[in-house]
Amino acid sequence: MSCPLIVILGDQLTDDLPVLTGAPADAVVALFEVEEEGRYVPHHPQKIAFLFSAMRHFAETLRGQGRQVHYTCLDDGDNTHDLIDEAERVARLYDCDEIRVTYPGEWRLFDRIQKRRHGVLAWHTVHDDRFFCTRESFHQWAQGRQRFRMEHFYRWMRRETGLLMDENGKPQGDQWNFDHDNRKPLPDHIDFPATPQHKPDAITREVVALVETHFGQHFGSLEGFNWPITRRQALNDLAHFIEHALPFFGDYQDAISDRHPFLYHARLSGALNAGLLRPLEVCQAAERAWQDGSVPLNCAEGFIRQILGWREYVRGIYWLNMPEYKQRNALKADRGLPAFYWSGDTDMRCMRRAIEMTRDNAYAHHIQRLMVTGNFALLCGVRPEALCDWYLAVYIDAYEWVELPNTLGMVLYADGGYLGSKPYCASGKYIDRMSDHCQHCRYDVKKSLDEDACPFNSLYWYFLERHEKQLAGNQRMKLIYGSLNRMSDDKRQALREQAIRFLDQLDYEPAYGQGDHLAGYGQRTGTGSD
Ligand code: FAD
Ligand code: DLZ
Ligand code: SF4
C-alpha cells in the first residue's frame, strides 16, 4: 500500500508539526533545496545558507527519530529546482499517491498548491499550529470591525493566552502597554551584550561553499555567518537574550547605533520564522524572567507585544487580504528603488550604515527598517513592489506573510491606513534624536536647504505637500500640517526644489532582470509553471 509523501518546507523545521505527528510511521518525509526559492527574489546568501544548513540538520534530527527521509540537495543531478515539481517527482519516486504539506507561509506557493489539489497526485494542506491565532480566528475577530488596530488585537491575545495577566484577568502592572518607557536614545557610553557565537560545523561549511558558488552574486556577504541553525543553538540564543539583553530591551527598543547592529534585540526572528523556536516558548521565557525578578515589566511586556501582538497581527492581515493586498498603492508611489540600496554607496550615514549592516549580517533591527531605509523610501515615493522585493530578499527572517504588511502597510502606507493609523514619516530630526549617525555624516541634520542639508528634511516636507489631500485630515497629522501651512510660499518652494533636485540626481535600480545586481537571476515571476 502506498504512503503519503510528507513535504517539509524550509521554514517549517518543527518536529512536532501536525503534518509530522499525524503521519504514518513509515511515511517518507521530504525536504528540497531548489534554485527557484533562492531566486524569485535575490535572497541574501546568509539567508539561503541559514535555511539549507538548518534543513540539513533537521533532516538529521528526523532520521535520528527513525523517520524515512528524502533530501534533495541543490546540486543533485535530477533536481527540478522547483518546490512543487520536486515534490511531485519525489512522490512518484517513492510511489506515493498523496502529498501532505503544512500551509505554506507565502501566498504564491499556497495558490500553486491549491491549483494542484485535484491533480493525479492529490495535495493536502495541513494546519500550521505554530501561531497563537489561527487564520480562521483572526478572520472572525476582524469581521464586522471598521478598524482593527494592533493594540485591540494584542489585548485580545493577552486575554486568550493569559500571558502577563493576573488572576483577576487584569494586565500585570495594571497597564497593557509600557511604550512610553521604551523610547530612550542611547547614552554616549554603553556596553552591549556580546553576540552568541556558533562555530560552523562541517554541514554549515559545506553549505556556505555551495551557496557561494550558486548565489554568490547576490547582494550580501557570507563572511562571519553566525546564525543558529539547530533548535539547540536557537534555544541557546534565546537563553542568552533573556539573560543579557532583555533587561534593557524595552528601554532602548527604538534606539539606533552607528557601530552596533544588534543592540538589545533578540536576533531570534530567523529561528522563529523557520520553526526552530515556537513563539509560545519564547514569550513564556520572557514572562518567567519578569516573574523571577530578573527583568523589568516594561521590557518583558515590550518584547512579548512584538511576538504576541505584531507578529500575529501582520500574519492575520496578510491572510485576510491576499492576494489583493499586494496590489495596493494608496499614495500612488511610482519611483524605482534607489540603486544604493544594493550597495550602501551613499553619503547619507544612516542609510549607509543600515545597508552595510544588512549586507554583513542579513539583519537590521526594526527601527532601522522602519525609520531609516523604510522612511527614506516612503519620502522618495518608491513603488511598493520594488521596496517589498528588497525587504523580502535581504533579511534572514523575511517571508512574505510578515514582510509584506510591514513594508507595504506599516512603512509605505500603501494600504491607505488599514494597518497603521498614520504614515511613519519623519525628518532627519528623528534619526538625530534616536541615533549617533548624524555626527558622522557629511550632511547637516539641522539644515533643510543648501548643498549640505540633510536630504531627509526637504524630502519630508515635499512628501507632506504631495500628499496633503490624503493626509491633512488625519487627526494625528494635524499638528505637522499646521506647521506646513504656516510656512511661507518661498520656503515651501525652496524645499520642494531642493527635494526634487535630490531625487533627480539619484540612480535608480534597473528593472528586474536587466541590472548587473541581478546578473544571472531567473525571471522574477515567482509563480513557476502554473
Ligand atoms: P526584536 O526586536 O528582538 O523583536 C522580537 C521579535 O518580535 C522578533 O524576533 C519578531 O519575531 C517579532 N517582531 C518584532 N517586530 C515585529 C513586526 N513589526 N512584525 C512581525 N514580528 C515582529 N520581521 C520578520 O520576522 N520578517 C520580516 O520579513 C520582516 N520584515 C520587516 C520589514 C519592515 C519594513 C519592517 C519595518 C519590519 C519588518 N519585520 C520583519 C519586523 C522586525 O523588524 C523584525 O521582526 C525584527 O527586526 C527581527 O529582529 P529581532 O529578532 O532582533 O527582533
Ligand atoms: C527562502 C527559501 C529558500 C531560499 N530556499 C528554499 C529551498 O530551497 N527549499 C525550501 O523548502 N524552502 C526554501 N525557502 C523557504 C521557502 O521560500 C518558504 O517555505 C516559502 O516561501 C513559504 O514561506
Ligand atoms: Fe541621516 Fe541626515 Fe543624519 Fe545624515 S544628517 S545621518 S542623512 S539623518
XYZ file of C-alpha atoms and ligand atoms in Angstrom, residues 8-11 32-34 37-38 40 43 47-48 51-52 55 83 104-106 108-109 399 401, ligand 2:
47
model
C 8.641 19.993 4.898
C 9.403 23.447 3.527
C 12.493 25.396 4.545
C 10.585 27.483 7.091
C 14.203 20.005 -1.103
C 16.874 22.588 -1.816
C 15.836 24.278 -5.069
C 13.251 29.570 -3.978
C 16.626 31.279 -3.824
C 12.333 34.504 -7.039
C 17.858 36.286 -1.383
C 19.522 33.593 4.398
C 19.939 30.774 1.882
C 17.928 27.655 5.607
C 19.953 24.995 3.792
C 17.200 21.964 6.684
C 9.368 23.040 -4.924
C 2.973 27.497 3.246
C 3.781 30.953 4.561
C 3.559 32.683 1.203
C 2.357 32.360 -4.219
C 3.019 28.774 -3.045
C 8.869 35.687 4.307
C 3.448 36.812 5.329
C 13.580 31.059 1.372
C 13.823 29.673 0.910
C 14.949 29.378 0.128
C 15.947 30.416 -0.220
N 15.171 28.134 -0.335
C 14.320 27.142 -0.013
C 14.522 25.823 -0.519
O 15.426 25.543 -1.287
N 13.642 24.870 -0.116
C 12.594 25.134 0.680
O 11.834 24.221 1.019
N 12.364 26.387 1.139
C 13.206 27.380 0.807
N 12.966 28.650 1.249
C 11.782 28.893 2.079
C 10.526 28.986 1.214
O 10.683 30.053 0.305
C 9.320 29.165 2.118
O 8.982 27.938 2.662
C 8.144 29.706 1.396
O 8.428 30.982 0.965
C 6.891 29.729 2.251
O 7.031 30.575 3.347
